Amino acid sequence: MHVGIIGVGLMGHGIARNVLKRGGFTLSFLDHPGNQPTDEILGLGARPCATPAEVAAASDVVILCVTGSPQVEAIIAGADGVASAIRPGAVVVDCSTALPDSTLQMGEIITQAGGAYIDAPMTRTAKHAHEGKLNLLVGGPADALEKVRPVLASFTEKVDHVGALGHGHRLKLLHNYVSVGFMTLLAEAAAQAADAGVDPQVFVDVLAGGGGASAALDRLAPYIVSQDRDGLPFAVSNAQKDIDYYRAMSEASGAQTVVADGVSAALAKPVEAGLGEAYVPELVKLFRRRADS
């Protein structure tokens, strides 16, 4: 199978290198200013394309790894979009974090164009993408998933088929709400502890030895203790986007959003202050009484 990828960012670059190196597949990618440097994948034989349609025309599998629903919709249904040139029987694998209702609409467009669509959002970090150890939550037709499993195996450690189309993105939003919610709460607590002069290592150790032990603590502890933000290169603006997607999904289904509203409001402050490109661990500093402390 020939693989196409649209979105060679922090996550997509890791996917692309492993499709080529571990999977041994040929690869086309969308040449875009938002890509990470592509020297490595070009050296491995990847071919740049000028439009999503050009990627689709060359590919049996098209992987999307972009920010959210507006970008996915433009790539699928826009001018020179994937739907305009998809090969019969080709499968679109949407690894983005998107709204389930939009995912269903994009799936219908691709189905009508002769292809298949699965949502396959990721639940790990850019480091895992680079190492080929991502986990995917896949929604959509089982036969489409089976068709692309060899490709997915090249950049994943675990692939779970979680239900019908849209269920992957629904579960990703549920996952990110819990994950980002935990980290936002923890960052606020760590900021308060720092303002009070609590030793950061003591703070981490007390939480780790009790009910605060968690993946959130593991990810934020390097920053709390030694200001190392690079273990979680996930922008605050993206975290806020995911929380707001969760709120929109919840409101559409009639679910309450009381806690989610608070998390969104907390994340909105640094974003509105022009600090949205800070990584999530840096919330520990941004939430302090004085951010320059």
PDB file of C-alpha atoms in Angstrom:
ATOM      1  CA  MET A   1       0.000   0.000   0.000  1.00  0.00           C
ATOM      2  CA  HIS A   2       1.063   3.535  -0.713  1.00  0.00           C
ATOM      3  CA  VAL A   3       0.487   5.819   2.277  1.00  0.00           C
ATOM      4  CA  GLY A   4      -0.308   9.524   2.282  1.00  0.00           C
ATOM      5  CA  ILE A   5      -0.107  11.814   5.305  1.00  0.00           C
ATOM      6  CA  ILE A   6      -1.474  15.307   5.750  1.00  0.00           C
ATOM      7  CA  GLY A   7      -0.079  17.063   8.819  1.00  0.00           C
ATOM      8  CA  VAL A   8       3.617  16.451   9.486  1.00  0.00           C
ATOM      9  CA  GLY A   9       3.680  18.262  12.824  1.00  0.00           C
ATOM     10  CA  LEU A  10       5.026  17.027  16.160  1.00  0.00           C
ATOM     11  CA  MET A  11       2.875  13.892  16.018  1.00  0.00           C
ATOM     12  CA  GLY A  12       2.646  13.480  12.263  1.00  0.00           C
ATOM     13  CA  HIS A  13       6.397  13.575  11.770  1.00  0.00           C
ATOM     14  CA  GLY A  14       6.799  10.582  14.069  1.00  0.00           C
ATOM     15  CA  ILE A  15       4.049   8.740  12.215  1.00  0.00           C
ATOM     16  CA  ALA A  16       5.659   9.504   8.847  1.00  0.00           C
ATOM     17  CA  ARG A  17       9.166   8.351   9.821  1.00  0.00           C
ATOM     18  CA  ASN A  18       7.851   5.062  11.184  1.00  0.00           C
ATOM     19  CA  VAL A  19       5.601   4.389   8.193  1.00  0.00           C
ATOM     20  CA  LEU A  20       8.787   4.652   6.140  1.00  0.00           C
ATOM     21  CA  LYS A  21      11.395   3.080   8.462  1.00  0.00           C
ATOM     22  CA  ARG A  22       9.482   0.428  10.392  1.00  0.00           C
ATOM     23  CA  GLY A  23       6.701  -0.263   7.912  1.00  0.00           C
ATOM     24  CA  GLY A  24       8.711  -0.021   4.712  1.00  0.00           C
ATOM     25  CA  PHE A  25       5.816   1.685   2.921  1.00  0.00           C
ATOM     26  CA  THR A  26       6.132   4.360   0.286  1.00  0.00           C
ATOM     27  CA  LEU A  27       4.841   7.742   1.453  1.00  0.00           C
ATOM     28  CA  SER A  28       3.496  10.982   0.047  1.00  0.00           C
ATOM     29  CA  PHE A  29       2.897  14.015   2.250  1.00  0.00           C
ATOM     30  CA  LEU A  30       1.328  17.456   1.958  1.00  0.00           C
ATOM     31  CA  ASP A  31       4.040  20.106   1.708  1.00  0.00           C
ATOM     32  CA  HIS A  32       2.826  22.728   4.199  1.00  0.00           C
ATOM     33  CA  PRO A  33       4.411  25.565   6.226  1.00  0.00           C
ATOM     34  CA  GLY A  34       3.080  24.008   9.452  1.00  0.00           C
ATOM     35  CA  ASN A  35       5.152  20.850   8.995  1.00  0.00           C
ATOM     36  CA  GLN A  36       8.118  19.985  11.158  1.00  0.00           C
ATOM     37  CA  PRO A  37      11.402  19.870   9.189  1.00  0.00           C
ATOM     38  CA  THR A  38      10.998  17.135   6.597  1.00  0.00           C
ATOM     39  CA  ASP A  39      14.649  16.408   5.801  1.00  0.00           C
ATOM     40  CA  GLU A  40      14.546  13.004   7.508  1.00  0.00           C
ATOM     41  CA  ILE A  41      11.452  11.730   5.730  1.00  0.00           C
ATOM     42  CA  LEU A  42      12.615  13.141   2.392  1.00  0.00           C
ATOM     43  CA  GLY A  43      15.866  11.246   2.929  1.00  0.00           C
ATOM     44  CA  LEU A  44      13.827   8.096   3.504  1.00  0.00           C
ATOM     45  CA  GLY A  45      12.075   8.558   0.159  1.00  0.00           C
ATOM     46  CA  ALA A  46       8.917  10.488   1.020  1.00  0.00           C
ATOM     47  CA  ARG A  47       7.409  12.532  -1.802  1.00  0.00           C
ATOM     48  CA  PRO A  48       5.972  16.034  -1.223  1.00  0.00           C
ATOM     49  CA  CYS A  49       2.618  16.969  -2.756  1.00  0.00           C
ATOM     50  CA  ALA A  50       1.127  20.400  -3.342  1.00  0.00           C
ATOM     51  CA  THR A  51      -2.521  19.677  -2.429  1.00  0.00           C
ATOM     52  CA  PRO A  52      -4.587  17.190  -0.410  1.00  0.00           C
ATOM     53  CA  ALA A  53      -6.051  15.974  -3.708  1.00  0.00           C
ATOM     54  CA  GLU A  54      -2.575  15.108  -4.965  1.00  0.00           C
ATOM     55  CA  VAL A  55      -1.883  13.135  -1.781  1.00  0.00           C
ATOM     56  CA  ALA A  56      -5.192  11.281  -2.136  1.00  0.00           C
ATOM     57  CA  ALA A  57      -4.667  10.477  -5.819  1.00  0.00           C
ATOM     58  CA  ALA A  58      -1.381   8.725  -4.976  1.00  0.00           C
ATOM     59  CA  SER A  59      -2.494   6.857  -1.856  1.00  0.00           C
ATOM     60  CA  ASP A  60      -4.319   3.721  -0.742  1.00  0.00           C
ATOM     61  CA  VAL A  61      -4.330   5.030   2.844  1.00  0.00           C
ATOM     62  CA  VAL A  62      -4.560   8.739   3.742  1.00  0.00           C
ATOM     63  CA  ILE A  63      -3.622   9.661   7.321  1.00  0.00           C
ATOM     64  CA  LEU A  64      -4.823  13.002   8.704  1.00  0.00           C
ATOM     65  CA  CYS A  65      -2.927  14.450  11.644  1.00  0.00           C
ATOM     66  CA  VAL A  66      -4.084  18.067  11.961  1.00  0.00           C
ATOM     67  CA  THR A  67      -5.372  20.317  14.731  1.00  0.00           C
ATOM     68  CA  GLY A  68      -9.148  19.918  14.653  1.00  0.00           C
ATOM     69  CA  SER A  69     -12.442  19.805  12.799  1.00  0.00           C
ATOM     70  CA  PRO A  70     -12.078  23.021  10.702  1.00  0.00           C
ATOM     71  CA  GLN A  71      -8.785  21.754   9.310  1.00  0.00           C
ATOM     72  CA  VAL A  72     -10.149  18.241   8.675  1.00  0.00           C
ATOM     73  CA  GLU A  73     -13.212  19.648   6.901  1.00  0.00           C
ATOM     74  CA  ALA A  74     -11.070  21.856   4.656  1.00  0.00           C
ATOM     75  CA  ILE A  75      -8.747  18.956   3.822  1.00  0.00           C
ATOM     76  CA  ILE A  76     -11.582  16.542   3.039  1.00  0.00           C
ATOM     77  CA  ALA A  77     -14.218  18.728   1.404  1.00  0.00           C
ATOM     78  CA  GLY A  78     -12.418  21.918   0.377  1.00  0.00           C
ATOM     79  CA  ALA A  79     -11.049  22.902  -3.004  1.00  0.00           C
ATOM     80  CA  ASP A  80      -8.513  20.288  -4.127  1.00  0.00           C
ATOM     81  CA  GLY A  81      -9.581  18.219  -1.122  1.00  0.00           C
ATOM     82  CA  VAL A  82      -9.151  14.518  -0.496  1.00  0.00           C
ATOM     83  CA  ALA A  83     -12.733  13.710  -1.518  1.00  0.00           C
ATOM     84  CA  SER A  84     -12.147  15.115  -4.994  1.00  0.00           C
ATOM     85  CA  ALA A  85      -9.410  12.610  -5.834  1.00  0.00           C
ATOM     86  CA  ILE A  86      -9.644   9.638  -3.474  1.00  0.00           C
ATOM     87  CA  ARG A  87      -8.953   6.237  -5.011  1.00  0.00           C
ATOM     88  CA  PRO A  88     -11.797   3.697  -5.028  1.00  0.00           C
ATOM     89  CA  GLY A  89     -11.579   1.644  -1.840  1.00  0.00           C
ATOM     90  CA  ALA A  90      -8.940   3.875  -0.232  1.00  0.00           C
ATOM     91  CA  VAL A  91      -9.193   4.450   3.516  1.00  0.00           C
ATOM     92  CA  VAL A  92      -8.922   7.802   5.285  1.00  0.00           C
ATOM     93  CA  VAL A  93      -7.495   7.434   8.816  1.00  0.00           C
ATOM     94  CA  ASP A  94      -8.300  10.560  10.826  1.00  0.00           C
ATOM     95  CA  CYS A  95      -5.793  10.771  13.702  1.00  0.00           C
ATOM     96  CA  SER A  96      -6.800  14.324  14.565  1.00  0.00           C
ATOM     97  CA  THR A  97      -8.804  15.389  17.618  1.00  0.00           C
ATOM     98  CA  ALA A  98     -12.177  16.392  16.182  1.00  0.00           C
ATOM     99  CA  LEU A  99     -15.879  16.779  16.929  1.00  0.00           C
ATOM    100  CA  PRO A 100     -17.785  13.501  16.458  1.00  0.00           C
ATOM    101  CA  ASP A 101     -20.632  15.129  14.497  1.00  0.00           C
ATOM    102  CA  SER A 102     -18.135  16.590  12.033  1.00  0.00           C
ATOM    103  CA  THR A 103     -16.434  13.204  11.766  1.00  0.00           C
ATOM    104  CA  LEU A 104     -19.730  11.592  10.721  1.00  0.00           C
ATOM    105  CA  GLN A 105     -20.204  14.256   8.042  1.00  0.00           C
ATOM    106  CA  MET A 106     -16.675  13.776   6.670  1.00  0.00           C
ATOM    107  CA  GLY A 107     -17.179  10.009   6.700  1.00  0.00           C
ATOM    108  CA  GLU A 108     -20.307  10.354   4.593  1.00  0.00           C
ATOM    109  CA  ILE A 109     -18.503  12.555   2.081  1.00  0.00           C
ATOM    110  CA  ILE A 110     -15.667  10.041   1.704  1.00  0.00           C
ATOM    111  CA  THR A 111     -18.083   7.107   1.457  1.00  0.00           C
ATOM    112  CA  GLN A 112     -19.980   8.846  -1.333  1.00  0.00           C
ATOM    113  CA  ALA A 113     -16.668   9.455  -3.093  1.00  0.00           C
ATOM    114  CA  GLY A 114     -15.898   5.720  -3.034  1.00  0.00           C
ATOM    115  CA  GLY A 115     -13.600   5.462  -0.042  1.00  0.00           C
ATOM    116  CA  ALA A 116     -13.880   4.482   3.631  1.00  0.00           C
ATOM    117  CA  TYR A 117     -13.314   6.588   6.741  1.00  0.00           C
ATOM    118  CA  ILE A 118     -12.163   5.691  10.250  1.00  0.00           C
ATOM    119  CA  ASP A 119     -11.424   8.000  13.165  1.00  0.00           C
ATOM    120  CA  ALA A 120      -8.245   6.994  14.977  1.00  0.00           C
ATOM    121  CA  PRO A 121      -7.169   9.649  17.477  1.00  0.00           C
ATOM    122  CA  MET A 122      -4.006   9.169  19.535  1.00  0.00           C
ATOM    123  CA  THR A 123      -3.629   9.009  23.308  1.00  0.00           C
ATOM    124  CA  ARG A 124       0.118   9.405  23.766  1.00  0.00           C
ATOM    125  CA  THR A 125       2.802  12.045  23.197  1.00  0.00           C
ATOM    126  CA  ALA A 126       5.148  13.214  20.441  1.00  0.00           C
ATOM    127  CA  LYS A 127       7.923  11.116  22.028  1.00  0.00           C
ATOM    128  CA  HIS A 128       5.787   8.002  21.568  1.00  0.00           C
ATOM    129  CA  ALA A 129       5.044   9.035  17.980  1.00  0.00           C
ATOM    130  CA  HIS A 130       8.775   9.307  17.272  1.00  0.00           C
ATOM    131  CA  GLU A 131       9.346   5.873  18.803  1.00  0.00           C
ATOM    132  CA  GLY A 132       6.434   4.263  16.934  1.00  0.00           C
ATOM    133  CA  LYS A 133       4.541   3.535  20.165  1.00  0.00           C
ATOM    134  CA  LEU A 134       1.300   5.472  19.786  1.00  0.00           C
ATOM    135  CA  ASN A 135      -2.043   4.132  20.996  1.00  0.00           C
ATOM    136  CA  LEU A 136      -5.096   4.617  18.777  1.00  0.00           C
ATOM    137  CA  LEU A 137      -8.822   4.660  19.545  1.00  0.00           C
ATOM    138  CA  VAL A 138     -10.475   3.591  16.308  1.00  0.00           C
ATOM    139  CA  GLY A 139     -14.084   4.117  15.336  1.00  0.00           C
ATOM    140  CA  GLY A 140     -15.576   2.959  12.061  1.00  0.00           C
ATOM    141  CA  PRO A 141     -16.065  -0.121   9.906  1.00  0.00           C
ATOM    142  CA  ALA A 142     -14.111  -3.164  11.065  1.00  0.00           C
ATOM    143  CA  ASP A 143     -13.202  -4.130   7.498  1.00  0.00           C
ATOM    144  CA  ALA A 144     -11.636  -0.720   6.872  1.00  0.00           C
ATOM    145  CA  LEU A 145      -9.592  -1.044  10.062  1.00  0.00           C
ATOM    146  CA  GLU A 146      -8.383  -4.519   9.091  1.00  0.00           C
ATOM    147  CA  LYS A 147      -7.345  -3.228   5.680  1.00  0.00           C
ATOM    148  CA  VAL A 148      -5.042  -0.605   7.172  1.00  0.00           C
ATOM    149  CA  ARG A 149      -3.760  -2.526  10.219  1.00  0.00           C
ATOM    150  CA  PRO A 150      -0.354  -3.196   8.617  1.00  0.00           C
ATOM    151  CA  VAL A 151       0.135   0.552   8.205  1.00  0.00           C
ATOM    152  CA  LEU A 152      -1.096   1.354  11.718  1.00  0.00           C
ATOM    153  CA  ALA A 153       1.215  -1.315  13.140  1.00  0.00           C
ATOM    154  CA  SER A 154       4.226   0.623  11.869  1.00  0.00           C
ATOM    155  CA  PHE A 155       3.658   3.523  14.281  1.00  0.00           C
ATOM    156  CA  THR A 156       1.586   2.111  17.145  1.00  0.00           C
ATOM    157  CA  GLU A 157       1.893  -0.066  20.212  1.00  0.00           C
ATOM    158  CA  LYS A 158      -1.848  -0.615  20.672  1.00  0.00           C
ATOM    159  CA  VAL A 159      -4.904  -0.190  18.432  1.00  0.00           C
ATOM    160  CA  ASP A 160      -8.349  -0.493  20.022  1.00  0.00           C
ATOM    161  CA  HIS A 161     -11.513  -0.722  17.910  1.00  0.00           C
ATOM    162  CA  VAL A 162     -13.908   1.208  20.156  1.00  0.00           C
ATOM    163  CA  GLY A 163     -17.102   1.227  18.081  1.00  0.00           C
ATOM    164  CA  ALA A 164     -18.825   2.930  15.194  1.00  0.00           C
ATOM    165  CA  LEU A 165     -17.477   5.940  13.290  1.00  0.00           C
ATOM    166  CA  GLY A 166     -17.234   8.919  15.647  1.00  0.00           C
ATOM    167  CA  HIS A 167     -16.674   6.834  18.775  1.00  0.00           C
ATOM    168  CA  GLY A 168     -12.908   7.213  18.483  1.00  0.00           C
ATOM    169  CA  HIS A 169     -13.167  10.987  18.591  1.00  0.00           C
ATOM    170  CA  ARG A 170     -15.812  10.876  21.316  1.00  0.00           C
ATOM    171  CA  LEU A 171     -13.563   8.750  23.526  1.00  0.00           C
ATOM    172  CA  LYS A 172     -10.528  10.924  22.724  1.00  0.00           C
ATOM    173  CA  LEU A 173     -12.429  13.996  23.937  1.00  0.00           C
ATOM    174  CA  LEU A 174     -13.508  12.159  27.070  1.00  0.00           C
ATOM    175  CA  HIS A 175      -9.892  11.066  27.594  1.00  0.00           C
ATOM    176  CA  ASN A 176      -8.463  14.541  27.016  1.00  0.00           C
ATOM    177  CA  TYR A 177     -11.056  16.148  29.260  1.00  0.00           C
ATOM    178  CA  VAL A 178      -9.975  13.897  32.128  1.00  0.00           C
ATOM    179  CA  SER A 179      -6.248  14.179  31.309  1.00  0.00           C
ATOM    180  CA  VAL A 180      -6.130  17.942  30.683  1.00  0.00           C
ATOM    181  CA  GLY A 181      -8.570  18.521  33.538  1.00  0.00           C
ATOM    182  CA  PHE A 182      -6.297  16.652  35.955  1.00  0.00           C
ATOM    183  CA  MET A 183      -3.217  18.541  34.752  1.00  0.00           C
ATOM    184  CA  THR A 184      -4.947  21.928  34.970  1.00  0.00           C
ATOM    185  CA  LEU A 185      -6.067  21.198  38.531  1.00  0.00           C
ATOM    186  CA  LEU A 186      -2.587  19.972  39.449  1.00  0.00           C
ATOM    187  CA  ALA A 187      -0.915  23.027  37.903  1.00  0.00           C
ATOM    188  CA  GLU A 188      -3.149  25.316  39.936  1.00  0.00           C
ATOM    189  CA  ALA A 189      -2.296  23.426  43.125  1.00  0.00           C
ATOM    190  CA  ALA A 190       1.430  23.471  42.307  1.00  0.00           C
ATOM    191  CA  ALA A 191       1.282  27.217  41.682  1.00  0.00           C
ATOM    192  CA  GLN A 192      -0.378  27.789  45.051  1.00  0.00           C
ATOM    193  CA  ALA A 193       2.218  25.587  46.751  1.00  0.00           C
ATOM    194  CA  ALA A 194       5.044  27.544  45.100  1.00  0.00           C
ATOM    195  CA  ASP A 195       3.523  30.880  46.111  1.00  0.00           C
ATOM    196  CA  ALA A 196       3.420  29.600  49.696  1.00  0.00           C
ATOM    197  CA  GLY A 197       7.081  28.556  49.602  1.00  0.00           C
ATOM    198  CA  VAL A 198       6.469  24.793  49.717  1.00  0.00           C
ATOM    199  CA  ASP A 199       9.461  22.780  48.557  1.00  0.00           C
ATOM    200  CA  PRO A 200       8.457  21.491  45.081  1.00  0.00           C
ATOM    201  CA  GLN A 201      10.009  18.066  45.583  1.00  0.00           C
ATOM    202  CA  VAL A 202       8.166  17.649  48.877  1.00  0.00           C
ATOM    203  CA  PHE A 203       4.927  18.672  47.140  1.00  0.00           C
ATOM    204  CA  VAL A 204       5.452  16.045  44.422  1.00  0.00           C
ATOM    205  CA  ASP A 205       6.444  13.352  46.910  1.00  0.00           C
ATOM    206  CA  VAL A 206       3.382  13.951  49.099  1.00  0.00           C
ATOM    207  CA  LEU A 207       1.035  13.663  46.108  1.00  0.00           C
ATOM    208  CA  ALA A 208       2.864  10.643  44.712  1.00  0.00           C
ATOM    209  CA  GLY A 209       2.509   8.845  48.037  1.00  0.00           C
ATOM    210  CA  GLY A 210      -1.229   9.443  48.274  1.00  0.00           C
ATOM    211  CA  GLY A 211      -4.331  10.170  46.243  1.00  0.00           C
ATOM    212  CA  GLY A 212      -2.520  12.586  43.940  1.00  0.00           C
ATOM    213  CA  ALA A 213      -0.472   9.827  42.304  1.00  0.00           C
ATOM    214  CA  SER A 214      -1.376   9.895  38.599  1.00  0.00           C
ATOM    215  CA  ALA A 215      -0.198  10.181  35.017  1.00  0.00           C
ATOM    216  CA  ALA A 216      -0.851  13.924  35.344  1.00  0.00           C
ATOM    217  CA  LEU A 217       1.641  14.133  38.207  1.00  0.00           C
ATOM    218  CA  ASP A 218       4.181  12.054  36.289  1.00  0.00           C
ATOM    219  CA  ARG A 219       3.951  14.441  33.337  1.00  0.00           C
ATOM    220  CA  LEU A 220       4.059  17.695  35.301  1.00  0.00           C
ATOM    221  CA  ALA A 221       6.566  16.685  38.002  1.00  0.00           C
ATOM    222  CA  PRO A 222       9.668  17.473  35.879  1.00  0.00           C
ATOM    223  CA  TYR A 223       8.434  21.034  35.460  1.00  0.00           C
ATOM    224  CA  ILE A 224       7.261  21.416  39.068  1.00  0.00           C
ATOM    225  CA  VAL A 225      10.677  20.330  40.365  1.00  0.00           C
ATOM    226  CA  SER A 226      13.132  21.591  37.747  1.00  0.00           C
ATOM    227  CA  GLN A 227      11.210  23.633  35.125  1.00  0.00           C
ATOM    228  CA  ASP A 228      11.666  20.961  32.439  1.00  0.00           C
ATOM    229  CA  ARG A 229       8.705  21.418  30.100  1.00  0.00           C
ATOM    230  CA  ASP A 230       9.807  19.173  27.255  1.00  0.00           C
ATOM    231  CA  GLY A 231       8.280  15.924  28.509  1.00  0.00           C
ATOM    232  CA  LEU A 232       4.872  17.164  27.363  1.00  0.00           C
ATOM    233  CA  PRO A 233       5.144  19.376  24.253  1.00  0.00           C
ATOM    234  CA  PHE A 234       1.407  20.125  24.118  1.00  0.00           C
ATOM    235  CA  ALA A 235       0.369  23.763  23.740  1.00  0.00           C
ATOM    236  CA  VAL A 236      -2.053  25.378  26.188  1.00  0.00           C
ATOM    237  CA  SER A 237      -4.087  26.649  23.216  1.00  0.00           C
ATOM    238  CA  ASN A 238      -4.549  23.074  21.980  1.00  0.00           C
ATOM    239  CA  ALA A 239      -5.517  21.957  25.466  1.00  0.00           C
ATOM    240  CA  GLN A 240      -8.164  24.679  25.596  1.00  0.00           C
ATOM    241  CA  LYS A 241      -9.405  23.653  22.140  1.00  0.00           C
ATOM    242  CA  ASP A 242      -9.839  20.067  23.266  1.00  0.00           C
ATOM    243  CA  ILE A 243     -11.719  21.107  26.407  1.00  0.00           C
ATOM    244  CA  ASP A 244     -14.015  23.324  24.358  1.00  0.00           C
ATOM    245  CA  TYR A 245     -14.627  20.466  21.915  1.00  0.00           C
ATOM    246  CA  TYR A 246     -15.580  18.341  24.916  1.00  0.00           C
ATOM    247  CA  ARG A 247     -17.959  21.066  26.107  1.00  0.00           C
ATOM    248  CA  ALA A 248     -19.551  21.316  22.653  1.00  0.00           C
ATOM    249  CA  MET A 249     -19.959  17.528  22.485  1.00  0.00           C
ATOM    250  CA  SER A 250     -21.476  17.471  25.966  1.00  0.00           C
ATOM    251  CA  GLU A 251     -23.870  20.322  25.267  1.00  0.00           C
ATOM    252  CA  ALA A 252     -25.026  18.604  22.065  1.00  0.00           C
ATOM    253  CA  SER A 253     -25.885  15.487  24.077  1.00  0.00           C
ATOM    254  CA  GLY A 254     -27.444  17.360  27.000  1.00  0.00           C
ATOM    255  CA  ALA A 255     -24.696  16.474  29.498  1.00  0.00           C
ATOM    256  CA  GLN A 256     -23.562  18.881  32.204  1.00  0.00           C
ATOM    257  CA  THR A 257     -20.335  20.847  31.771  1.00  0.00           C
ATOM    258  CA  VAL A 258     -19.909  22.498  35.176  1.00  0.00           C
ATOM    259  CA  VAL A 259     -16.351  21.289  35.808  1.00  0.00           C
ATOM    260  CA  ALA A 260     -15.376  21.529  32.140  1.00  0.00           C
ATOM    261  CA  ASP A 261     -16.494  25.162  32.082  1.00  0.00           C
ATOM    262  CA  GLY A 262     -14.109  25.888  34.944  1.00  0.00           C
ATOM    263  CA  VAL A 263     -11.192  24.152  33.235  1.00  0.00           C
ATOM    264  CA  SER A 264     -11.889  26.080  30.036  1.00  0.00           C
ATOM    265  CA  ALA A 265     -11.980  29.378  31.915  1.00  0.00           C
ATOM    266  CA  ALA A 266      -8.658  28.599  33.611  1.00  0.00           C
ATOM    267  CA  LEU A 267      -6.984  27.779  30.284  1.00  0.00           C
ATOM    268  CA  ALA A 268      -8.533  30.790  28.553  1.00  0.00           C
ATOM    269  CA  LYS A 269      -6.605  33.265  30.729  1.00  0.00           C
ATOM    270  CA  PRO A 270      -3.102  32.466  29.426  1.00  0.00           C
ATOM    271  CA  VAL A 271      -4.429  32.039  25.881  1.00  0.00           C
ATOM    272  CA  GLU A 272      -6.087  35.472  25.977  1.00  0.00           C
ATOM    273  CA  ALA A 273      -2.851  36.897  27.370  1.00  0.00           C
ATOM    274  CA  GLY A 274      -1.012  35.703  24.257  1.00  0.00           C
ATOM    275  CA  LEU A 275       0.631  32.749  25.987  1.00  0.00           C
ATOM    276  CA  GLY A 276      -1.235  29.950  24.232  1.00  0.00           C
ATOM    277  CA  GLU A 277       1.931  28.484  22.715  1.00  0.00           C
ATOM    278  CA  ALA A 278       3.315  27.700  26.171  1.00  0.00           C
ATOM    279  CA  TYR A 279       3.367  23.992  26.943  1.00  0.00           C
ATOM    280  CA  VAL A 280       0.832  22.613  29.421  1.00  0.00           C
ATOM    281  CA  PRO A 281       3.465  22.009  32.157  1.00  0.00           C
ATOM    282  CA  GLU A 282       4.168  25.747  32.119  1.00  0.00           C
ATOM    283  CA  LEU A 283       0.698  26.343  33.561  1.00  0.00           C
ATOM    284  CA  VAL A 284       2.432  25.753  36.903  1.00  0.00           C
ATOM    285  CA  LYS A 285       4.203  29.097  36.367  1.00  0.00           C
ATOM    286  CA  LEU A 286       1.383  30.874  34.519  1.00  0.00           C
ATOM    287  CA  PHE A 287      -1.061  30.185  37.373  1.00  0.00           C
ATOM    288  CA  ARG A 288       1.221  31.664  40.032  1.00  0.00           C
ATOM    289  CA  ARG A 289       0.261  34.823  41.855  1.00  0.00           C
ATOM    290  CA  ARG A 290       3.055  36.439  39.878  1.00  0.00           C
ATOM    291  CA  ALA A 291       3.866  34.635  36.621  1.00  0.00           C
ATOM    292  CA  ASP A 292       7.455  35.931  36.758  1.00  0.00           C
ATOM    293  CA  SER A 293       8.041  34.254  40.135  1.00  0.00           C
TER     294      SER A 293
END
